[in-house]
Coordinates of C-alpha atoms in Angstrom, one line a residue:
X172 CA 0.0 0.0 0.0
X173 CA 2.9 2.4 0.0
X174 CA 4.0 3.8 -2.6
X175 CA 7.6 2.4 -3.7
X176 CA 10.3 4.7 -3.9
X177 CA 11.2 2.1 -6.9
X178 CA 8.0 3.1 -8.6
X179 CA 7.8 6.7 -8.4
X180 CA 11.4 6.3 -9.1
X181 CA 11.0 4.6 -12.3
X182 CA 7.5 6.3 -13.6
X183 CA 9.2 9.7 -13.4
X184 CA 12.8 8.4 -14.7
X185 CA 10.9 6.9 -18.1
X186 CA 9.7 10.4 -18.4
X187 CA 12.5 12.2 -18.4
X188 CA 11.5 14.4 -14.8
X189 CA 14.2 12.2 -12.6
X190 CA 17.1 13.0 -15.3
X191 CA 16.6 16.1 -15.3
X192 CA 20.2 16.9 -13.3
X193 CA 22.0 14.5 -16.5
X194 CA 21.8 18.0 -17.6
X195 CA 24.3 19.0 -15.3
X196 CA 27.6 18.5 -13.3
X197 CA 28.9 19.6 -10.6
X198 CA 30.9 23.0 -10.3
X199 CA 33.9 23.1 -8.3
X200 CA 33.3 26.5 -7.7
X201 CA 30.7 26.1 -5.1
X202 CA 32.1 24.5 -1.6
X203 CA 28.8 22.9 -0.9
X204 CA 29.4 20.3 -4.0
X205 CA 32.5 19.1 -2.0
X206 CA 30.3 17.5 0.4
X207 CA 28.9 14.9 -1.9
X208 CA 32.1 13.6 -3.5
X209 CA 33.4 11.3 -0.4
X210 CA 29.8 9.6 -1.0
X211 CA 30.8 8.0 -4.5
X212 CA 33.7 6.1 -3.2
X213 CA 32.7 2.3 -2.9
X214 CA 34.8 1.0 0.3
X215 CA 34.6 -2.4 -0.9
X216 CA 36.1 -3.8 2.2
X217 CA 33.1 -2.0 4.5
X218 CA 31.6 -4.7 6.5
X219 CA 28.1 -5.3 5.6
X220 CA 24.7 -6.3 7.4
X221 CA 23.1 -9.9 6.9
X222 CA 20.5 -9.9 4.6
X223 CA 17.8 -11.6 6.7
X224 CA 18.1 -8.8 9.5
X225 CA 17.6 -6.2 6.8
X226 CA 14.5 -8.0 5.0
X227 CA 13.7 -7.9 8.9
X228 CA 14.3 -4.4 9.7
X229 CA 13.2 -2.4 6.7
X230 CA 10.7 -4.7 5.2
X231 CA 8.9 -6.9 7.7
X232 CA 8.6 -3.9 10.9
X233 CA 8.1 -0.9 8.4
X234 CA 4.9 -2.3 7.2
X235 CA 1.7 0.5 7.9
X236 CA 0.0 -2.2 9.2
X237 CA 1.0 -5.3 11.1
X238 CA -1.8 -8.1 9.9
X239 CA -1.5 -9.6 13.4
X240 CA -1.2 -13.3 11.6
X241 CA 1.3 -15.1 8.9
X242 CA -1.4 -17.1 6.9
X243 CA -4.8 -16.3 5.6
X244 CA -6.4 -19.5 6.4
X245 CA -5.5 -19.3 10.0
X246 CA -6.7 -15.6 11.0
X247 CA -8.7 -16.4 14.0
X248 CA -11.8 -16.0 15.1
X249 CA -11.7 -13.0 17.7
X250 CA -11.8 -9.3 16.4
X251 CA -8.3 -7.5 17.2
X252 CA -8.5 -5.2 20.1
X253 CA -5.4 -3.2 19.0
X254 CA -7.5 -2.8 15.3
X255 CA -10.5 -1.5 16.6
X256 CA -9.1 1.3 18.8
X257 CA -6.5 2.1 15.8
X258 CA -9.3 2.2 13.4
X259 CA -11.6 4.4 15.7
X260 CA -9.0 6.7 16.6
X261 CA -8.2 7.3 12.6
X262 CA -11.7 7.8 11.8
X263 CA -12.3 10.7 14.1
X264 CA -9.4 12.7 13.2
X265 CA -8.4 14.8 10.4
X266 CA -5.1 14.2 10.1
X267 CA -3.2 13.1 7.8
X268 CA -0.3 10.7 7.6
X269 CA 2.2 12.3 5.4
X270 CA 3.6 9.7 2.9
X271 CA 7.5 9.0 3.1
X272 CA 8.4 9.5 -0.1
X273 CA 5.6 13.0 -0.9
X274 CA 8.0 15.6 -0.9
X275 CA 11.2 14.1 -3.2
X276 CA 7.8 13.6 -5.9
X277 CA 6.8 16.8 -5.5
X278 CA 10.6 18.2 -6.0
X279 CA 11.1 16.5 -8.8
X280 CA 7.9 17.7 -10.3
X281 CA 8.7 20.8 -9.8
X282 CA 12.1 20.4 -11.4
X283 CA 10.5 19.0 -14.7
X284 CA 9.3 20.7 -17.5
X285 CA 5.5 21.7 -17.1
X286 CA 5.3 19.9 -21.0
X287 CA 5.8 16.7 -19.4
X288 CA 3.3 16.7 -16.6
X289 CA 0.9 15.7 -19.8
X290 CA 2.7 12.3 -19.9
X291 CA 2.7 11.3 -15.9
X292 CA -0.3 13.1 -14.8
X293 CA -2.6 10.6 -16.3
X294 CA -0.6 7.7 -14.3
X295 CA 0.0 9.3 -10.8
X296 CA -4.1 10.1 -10.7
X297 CA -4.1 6.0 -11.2
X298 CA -1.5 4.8 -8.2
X299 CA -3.7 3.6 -5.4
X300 CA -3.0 6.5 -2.5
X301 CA -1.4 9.0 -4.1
X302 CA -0.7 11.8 -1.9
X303 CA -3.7 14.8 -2.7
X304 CA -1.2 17.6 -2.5
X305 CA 0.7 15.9 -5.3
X306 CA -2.5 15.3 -7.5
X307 CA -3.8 18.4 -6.8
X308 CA -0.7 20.5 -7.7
X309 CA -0.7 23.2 -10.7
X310 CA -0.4 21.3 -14.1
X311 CA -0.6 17.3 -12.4
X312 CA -4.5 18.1 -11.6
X313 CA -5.6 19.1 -15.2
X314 CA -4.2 16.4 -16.4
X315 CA -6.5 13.4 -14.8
X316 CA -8.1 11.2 -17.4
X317 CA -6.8 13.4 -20.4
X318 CA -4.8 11.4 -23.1
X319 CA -1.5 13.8 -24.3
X320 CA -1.7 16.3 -27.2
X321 CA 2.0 16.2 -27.7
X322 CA 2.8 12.9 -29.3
X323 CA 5.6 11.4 -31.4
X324 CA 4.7 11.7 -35.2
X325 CA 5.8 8.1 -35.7
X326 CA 2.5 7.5 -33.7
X327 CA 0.3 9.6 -35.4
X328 CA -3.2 8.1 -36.8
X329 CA -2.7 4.7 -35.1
X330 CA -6.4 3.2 -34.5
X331 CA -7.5 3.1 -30.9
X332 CA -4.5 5.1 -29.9
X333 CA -6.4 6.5 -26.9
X334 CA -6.7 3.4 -25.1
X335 CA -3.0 3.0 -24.3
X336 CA -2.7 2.6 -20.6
X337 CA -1.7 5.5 -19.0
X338 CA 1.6 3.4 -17.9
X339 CA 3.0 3.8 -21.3
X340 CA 2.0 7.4 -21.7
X341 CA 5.8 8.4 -22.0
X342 CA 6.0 6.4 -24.7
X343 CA 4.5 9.3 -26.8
X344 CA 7.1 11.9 -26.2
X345 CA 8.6 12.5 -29.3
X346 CA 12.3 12.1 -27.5
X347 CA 11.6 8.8 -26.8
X348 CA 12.3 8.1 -30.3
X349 CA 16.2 7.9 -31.3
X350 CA 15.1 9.3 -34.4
X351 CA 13.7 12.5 -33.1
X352 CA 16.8 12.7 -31.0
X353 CA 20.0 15.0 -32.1
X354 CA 22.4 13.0 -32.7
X355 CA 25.6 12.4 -31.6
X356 CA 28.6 14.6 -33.7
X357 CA 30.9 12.6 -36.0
X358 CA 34.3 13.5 -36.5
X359 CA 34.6 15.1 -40.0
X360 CA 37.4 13.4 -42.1
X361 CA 39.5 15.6 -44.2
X362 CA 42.0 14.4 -46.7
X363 CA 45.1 15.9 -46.5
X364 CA 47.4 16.0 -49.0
X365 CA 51.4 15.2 -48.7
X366 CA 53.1 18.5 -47.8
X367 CA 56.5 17.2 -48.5
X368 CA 57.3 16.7 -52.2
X369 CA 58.8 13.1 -52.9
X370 CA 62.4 13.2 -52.4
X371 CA 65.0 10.9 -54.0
X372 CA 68.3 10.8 -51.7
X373 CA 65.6 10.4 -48.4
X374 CA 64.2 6.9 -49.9
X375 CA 67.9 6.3 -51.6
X376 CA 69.0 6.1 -47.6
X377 CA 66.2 4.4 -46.5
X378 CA 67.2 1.8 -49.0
X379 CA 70.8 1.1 -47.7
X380 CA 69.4 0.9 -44.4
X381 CA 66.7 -1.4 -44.5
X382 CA 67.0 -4.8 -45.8
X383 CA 65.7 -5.7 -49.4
X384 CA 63.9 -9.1 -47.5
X385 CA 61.8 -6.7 -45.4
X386 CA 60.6 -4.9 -48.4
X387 CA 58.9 -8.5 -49.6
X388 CA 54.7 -8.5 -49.6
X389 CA 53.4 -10.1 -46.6
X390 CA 56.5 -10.5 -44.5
X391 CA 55.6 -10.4 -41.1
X392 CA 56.6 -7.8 -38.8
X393 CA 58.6 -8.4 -35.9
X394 CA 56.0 -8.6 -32.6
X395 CA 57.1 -6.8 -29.4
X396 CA 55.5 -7.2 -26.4
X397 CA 55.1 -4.0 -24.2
X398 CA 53.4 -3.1 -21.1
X399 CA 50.1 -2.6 -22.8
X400 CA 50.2 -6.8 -23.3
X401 CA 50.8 -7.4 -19.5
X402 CA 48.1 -8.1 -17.1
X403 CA 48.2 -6.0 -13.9
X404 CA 48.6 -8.1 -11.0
X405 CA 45.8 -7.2 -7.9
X406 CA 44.3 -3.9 -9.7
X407 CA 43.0 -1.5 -7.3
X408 CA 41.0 1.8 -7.6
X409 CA 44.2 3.4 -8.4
X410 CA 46.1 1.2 -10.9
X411 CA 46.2 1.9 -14.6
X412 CA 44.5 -0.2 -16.9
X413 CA 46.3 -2.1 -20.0
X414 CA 44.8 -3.6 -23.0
X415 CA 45.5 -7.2 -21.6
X416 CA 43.1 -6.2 -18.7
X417 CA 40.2 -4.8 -21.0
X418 CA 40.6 -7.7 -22.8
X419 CA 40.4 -9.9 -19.8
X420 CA 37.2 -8.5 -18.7
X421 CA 35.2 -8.4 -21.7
X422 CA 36.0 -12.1 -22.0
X423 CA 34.3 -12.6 -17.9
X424 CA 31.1 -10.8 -19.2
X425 CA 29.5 -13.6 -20.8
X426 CA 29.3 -15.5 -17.8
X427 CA 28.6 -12.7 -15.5
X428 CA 25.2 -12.3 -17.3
X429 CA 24.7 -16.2 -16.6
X430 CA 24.6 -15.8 -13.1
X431 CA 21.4 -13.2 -13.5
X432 CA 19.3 -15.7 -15.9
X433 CA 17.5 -17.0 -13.2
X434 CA 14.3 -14.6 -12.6
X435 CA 14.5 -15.8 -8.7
X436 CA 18.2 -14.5 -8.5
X437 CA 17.4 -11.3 -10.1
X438 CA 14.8 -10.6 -7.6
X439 CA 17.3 -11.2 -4.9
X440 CA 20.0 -8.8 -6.4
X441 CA 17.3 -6.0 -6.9
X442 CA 15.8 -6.4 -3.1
X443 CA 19.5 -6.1 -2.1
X444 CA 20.6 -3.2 -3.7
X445 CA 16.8 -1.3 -2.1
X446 CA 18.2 -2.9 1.2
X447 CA 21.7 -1.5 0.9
X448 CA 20.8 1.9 -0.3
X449 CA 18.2 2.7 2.7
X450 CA 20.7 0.9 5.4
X451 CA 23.5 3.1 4.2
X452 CA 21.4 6.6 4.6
X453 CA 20.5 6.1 7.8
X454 CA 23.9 5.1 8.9
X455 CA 24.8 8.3 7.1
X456 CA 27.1 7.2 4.3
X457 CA 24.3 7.3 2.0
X458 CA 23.0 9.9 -0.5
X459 CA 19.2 10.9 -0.9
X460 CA 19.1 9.0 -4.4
X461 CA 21.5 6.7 -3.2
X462 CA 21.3 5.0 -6.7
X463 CA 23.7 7.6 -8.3
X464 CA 26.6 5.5 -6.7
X465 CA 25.6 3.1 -9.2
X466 CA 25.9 5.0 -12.1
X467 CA 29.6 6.3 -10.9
X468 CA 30.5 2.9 -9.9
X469 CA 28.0 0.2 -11.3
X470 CA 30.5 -2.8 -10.6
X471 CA 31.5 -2.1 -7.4
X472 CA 28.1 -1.6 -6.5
X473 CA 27.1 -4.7 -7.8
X474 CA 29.8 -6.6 -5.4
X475 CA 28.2 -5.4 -2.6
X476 CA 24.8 -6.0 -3.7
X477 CA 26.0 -10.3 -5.0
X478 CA 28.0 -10.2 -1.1
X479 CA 24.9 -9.5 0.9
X480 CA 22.4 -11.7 -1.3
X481 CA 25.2 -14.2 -0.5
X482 CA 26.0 -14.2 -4.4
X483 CA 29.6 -13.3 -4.2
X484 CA 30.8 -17.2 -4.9
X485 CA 29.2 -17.0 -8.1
X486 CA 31.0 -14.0 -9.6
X487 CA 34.0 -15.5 -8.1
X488 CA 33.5 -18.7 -10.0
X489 CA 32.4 -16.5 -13.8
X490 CA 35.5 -14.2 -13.2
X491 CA 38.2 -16.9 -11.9
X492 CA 38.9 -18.0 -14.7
X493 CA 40.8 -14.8 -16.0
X494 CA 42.5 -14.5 -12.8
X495 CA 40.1 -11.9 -10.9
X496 CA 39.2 -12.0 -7.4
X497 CA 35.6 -10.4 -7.4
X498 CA 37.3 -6.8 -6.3
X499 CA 39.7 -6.5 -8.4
X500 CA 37.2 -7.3 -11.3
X501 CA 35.0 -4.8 -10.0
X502 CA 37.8 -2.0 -10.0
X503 CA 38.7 -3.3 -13.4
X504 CA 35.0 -2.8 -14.8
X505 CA 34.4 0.6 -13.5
X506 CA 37.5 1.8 -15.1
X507 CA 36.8 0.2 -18.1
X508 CA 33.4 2.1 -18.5
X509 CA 34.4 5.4 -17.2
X510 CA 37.2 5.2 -20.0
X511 CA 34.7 3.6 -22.6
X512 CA 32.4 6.7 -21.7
X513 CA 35.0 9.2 -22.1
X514 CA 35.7 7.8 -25.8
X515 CA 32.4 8.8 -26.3
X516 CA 32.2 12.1 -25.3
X517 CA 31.3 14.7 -27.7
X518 CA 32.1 18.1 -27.9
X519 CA 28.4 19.7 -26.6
X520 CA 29.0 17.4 -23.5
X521 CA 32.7 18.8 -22.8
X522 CA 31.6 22.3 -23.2
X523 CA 28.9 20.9 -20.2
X524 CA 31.2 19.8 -18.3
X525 CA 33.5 22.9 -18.5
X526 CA 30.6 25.4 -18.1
X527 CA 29.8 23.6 -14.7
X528 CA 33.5 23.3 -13.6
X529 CA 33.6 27.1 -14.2
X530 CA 30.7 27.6 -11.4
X531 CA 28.6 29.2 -14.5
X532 CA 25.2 28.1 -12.8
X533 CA 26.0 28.2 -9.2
X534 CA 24.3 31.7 -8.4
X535 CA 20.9 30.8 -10.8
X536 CA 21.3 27.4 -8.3
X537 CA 21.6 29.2 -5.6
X538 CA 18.9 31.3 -5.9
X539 CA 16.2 29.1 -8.0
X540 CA 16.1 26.1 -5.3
X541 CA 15.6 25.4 -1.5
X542 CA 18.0 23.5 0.4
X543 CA 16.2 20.3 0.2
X544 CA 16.3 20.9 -3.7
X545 CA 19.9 22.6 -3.9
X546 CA 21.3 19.8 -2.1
X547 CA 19.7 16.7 -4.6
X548 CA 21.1 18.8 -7.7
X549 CA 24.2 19.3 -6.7
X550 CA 24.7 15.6 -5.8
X551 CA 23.8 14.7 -9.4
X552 CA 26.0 17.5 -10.7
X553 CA 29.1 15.4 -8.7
X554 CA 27.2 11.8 -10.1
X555 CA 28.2 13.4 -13.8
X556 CA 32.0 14.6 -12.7
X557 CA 32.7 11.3 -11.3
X558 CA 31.8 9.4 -14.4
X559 CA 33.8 11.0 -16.5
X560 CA 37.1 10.7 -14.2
X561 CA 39.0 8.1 -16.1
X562 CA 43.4 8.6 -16.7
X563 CA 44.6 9.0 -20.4
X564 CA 46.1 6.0 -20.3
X565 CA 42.9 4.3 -18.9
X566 CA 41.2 6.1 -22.6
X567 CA 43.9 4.9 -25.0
X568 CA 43.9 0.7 -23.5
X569 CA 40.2 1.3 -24.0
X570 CA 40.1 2.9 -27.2
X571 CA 42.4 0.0 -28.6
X572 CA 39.1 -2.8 -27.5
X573 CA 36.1 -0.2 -28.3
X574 CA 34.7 -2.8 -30.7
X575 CA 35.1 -5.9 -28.6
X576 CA 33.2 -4.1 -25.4
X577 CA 30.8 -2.6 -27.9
X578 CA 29.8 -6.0 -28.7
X579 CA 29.8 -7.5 -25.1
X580 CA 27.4 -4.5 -23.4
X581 CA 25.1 -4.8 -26.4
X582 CA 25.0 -8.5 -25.8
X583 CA 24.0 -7.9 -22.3
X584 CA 21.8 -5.3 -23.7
X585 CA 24.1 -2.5 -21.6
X586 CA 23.1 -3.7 -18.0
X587 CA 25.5 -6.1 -15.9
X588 CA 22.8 -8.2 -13.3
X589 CA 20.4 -5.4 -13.4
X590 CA 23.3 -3.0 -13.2
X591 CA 22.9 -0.3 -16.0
X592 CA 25.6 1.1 -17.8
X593 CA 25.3 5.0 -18.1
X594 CA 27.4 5.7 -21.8

């Protein structure tokens, strides 16, 4: 009966409200921003909670109503005391029990572009006890029971059209569509012609010092190996990556996607990672949207998640083979993507990037948003600095395997066990 922070998370995330701060990064301008960045660092040594006392804690004792009985074929047959004074006391009162999770919606809302609200309206009027002062704000209430008027043109004049469920709604925005989207900038290829006219005694040199055996078609050059063919023995967060490593981790993907084929294991992953994210705010090492440490650091995440499902053997067994103990796969990983991501960057997002490092928004932050709201925006500002931390040398290993990881994140359809990969 309450209403998941995993599903007003994800309703509001498929519209594009939650992802609003992708939009920016963190300046290093403003002190406050400082705050956030020991949060991101995965201690992957931290001891962790069982996951039965957990499931007990946060699950089983936060319930809004204790049932008073395990089984529905053995209630009883004597009305609850406790019930009847807690249901006369409720009915004669006025007030109202403010939901947990009212105020981050109604933030977010506020954060996202009123052309949206025609997209989740519709569905927040449907989720059983919706708080009113979220239905009833400016924009969300016109919306109840009306079908969008902004739609994708790719939809256009498809019959019956007005009887999509009002889950699906976002599936009308026109940016849903990679089509619609801008896309990414390719690199414009210029041929340039030789500046250096051909010159006779240069190539009468080269002759007399190279071999006329070298010169034959399809001799086969000499292979050196170098540092970039090594393995690194017990990676950690601060050891550079080398081509042998990237290699050596795409290989383990395969059967890390194994381990999360059965549905039941997934479940268990999932509930862990909810578990671990509220245990670690109120023990204060947490963020509000605790799940941005996943996008900085999706791997190393995930070995904390498979270690309190009691998972970890498994990822031990699918990465042993390559020689990785499940940490030093994980530090591997995260590396790899940050370094993948910044192959990808294009120019518009630099400039981002730069604009925010520059403090160029910090006094329209400052001045637009609350505390509450200040705070959640300029943790997701540090979320987009810390993914795009990777070495040179980190880029360059990477840049070498582009292809292969290409191919093994599409064949795990860019998620690792639920993990998704932010690129």
């Amino acid at each position: 009966m309450l209403i998941t922070r995993t599903k007003i998370f994800v309703g509001l995330a498929l519209c594009g409200g939650i992802l609003l701060a992708a939009q920016n990064v963190w300046s290093k301008a403003n002190p406050k921003a400082a705050d956030f960045a020991k949060y991101f660092k995965v201690d992957m040594a931290m001891p962790l909670p069982k996951y039965a006392d957990l499931e007990q804690k946060y699950i089983v004792e936060r319930r809004r109503y204790n049932r008073r009985y395990d089984y529905h074929w053995d209630i009883g047959n004597l009305f609850d005391n406790l019930f009847r004074l807690t249901i006369t006391d409720y009915g004669s009162t006025e007030r109202r029990i403010r939901n947990e999770h009212e105020q981050d919606l109604l933030d977010m809302l506020a954060l996202m572009p009123k052309e949206y609200y025609q997209y989740i309206g519709p569905y927040l009027h449907t989720v059983p006890n919706m708080p009113e002062k979220v239905l009833n704000m400016p924009g969300i209430k016109e919306t109840k029971n009306k079908f969008p008027t902004r739609i994708a043109p790719q939809l256009v004049g498809i019959e019956d059209l007005e009887f999509l469920s009002p889950y699906l709604y976002y599936l009308l925005m026109p940016e849903m569509w990679p089509e619609n989207r801008t896309p990414q900038e390719k690199p414009i290829i210029k041929k340039a012609s030789p500046k250096v006219e051909y010159d006779e005694k240069l190539y009468q040199k080269i002759r007399e010092l190279v071999p006329e055996e070298e010169f034959v078609p399809g001799a086969k050059p000499e292979v050196k190996v170098g540092a970039s063919d090594l393995r690194t023995i017990n990676p950690d967060r601060n050891s550079l990556l080398t081509s042998a490593d990237v290699k050596a981790f795409a290989r383990t993907l395969p059967k890390v996607y194994k381990i999360g084929e059965n549905i039941q294991v997934q479940g268990r992953i999932y509930n862990a990672g909810n578990l671990l994210d509220i245990w670690e705010v109120e023990n204060h090492i947490g963020l509000p949207m605790n799940g941005l440490k996943d996008i900085v650091n999706p791997c190393q995440r995930l070995v904390q998640k498979l270690r309190l499902a009691g998972l970890e053997n498994e990822l031990r067994m699918a990465v042993g083979g390559e020689g990785f103990s499940p940490e030093g796969w994980a530090y591997t990983c995260d590396k790899t993507i940050k370094a993948y991501r910044m192959g990808l960057m294009n120019s518009s997002t630099l400039a981002s990037l730069k604009a925010f490092q520059r403090g160029a928004y910090d006094a329209y932050l400052q001045d637009t948003l609350n505390e509450r709201q200040l705070d959640l925006q300029l943790a997701s500002m540090q979320a987009m600095m810390e993914m795009y931390k990777a070495p040179m040398n980190d880029i360059l290993e990477v840049r070498k395997n582009r292809q292969l990881l290409k191919k093994e994140f599409e064949a795990g359809k860019y998620r690792i066990l639920g993990q998704v990969l932010s690129f």
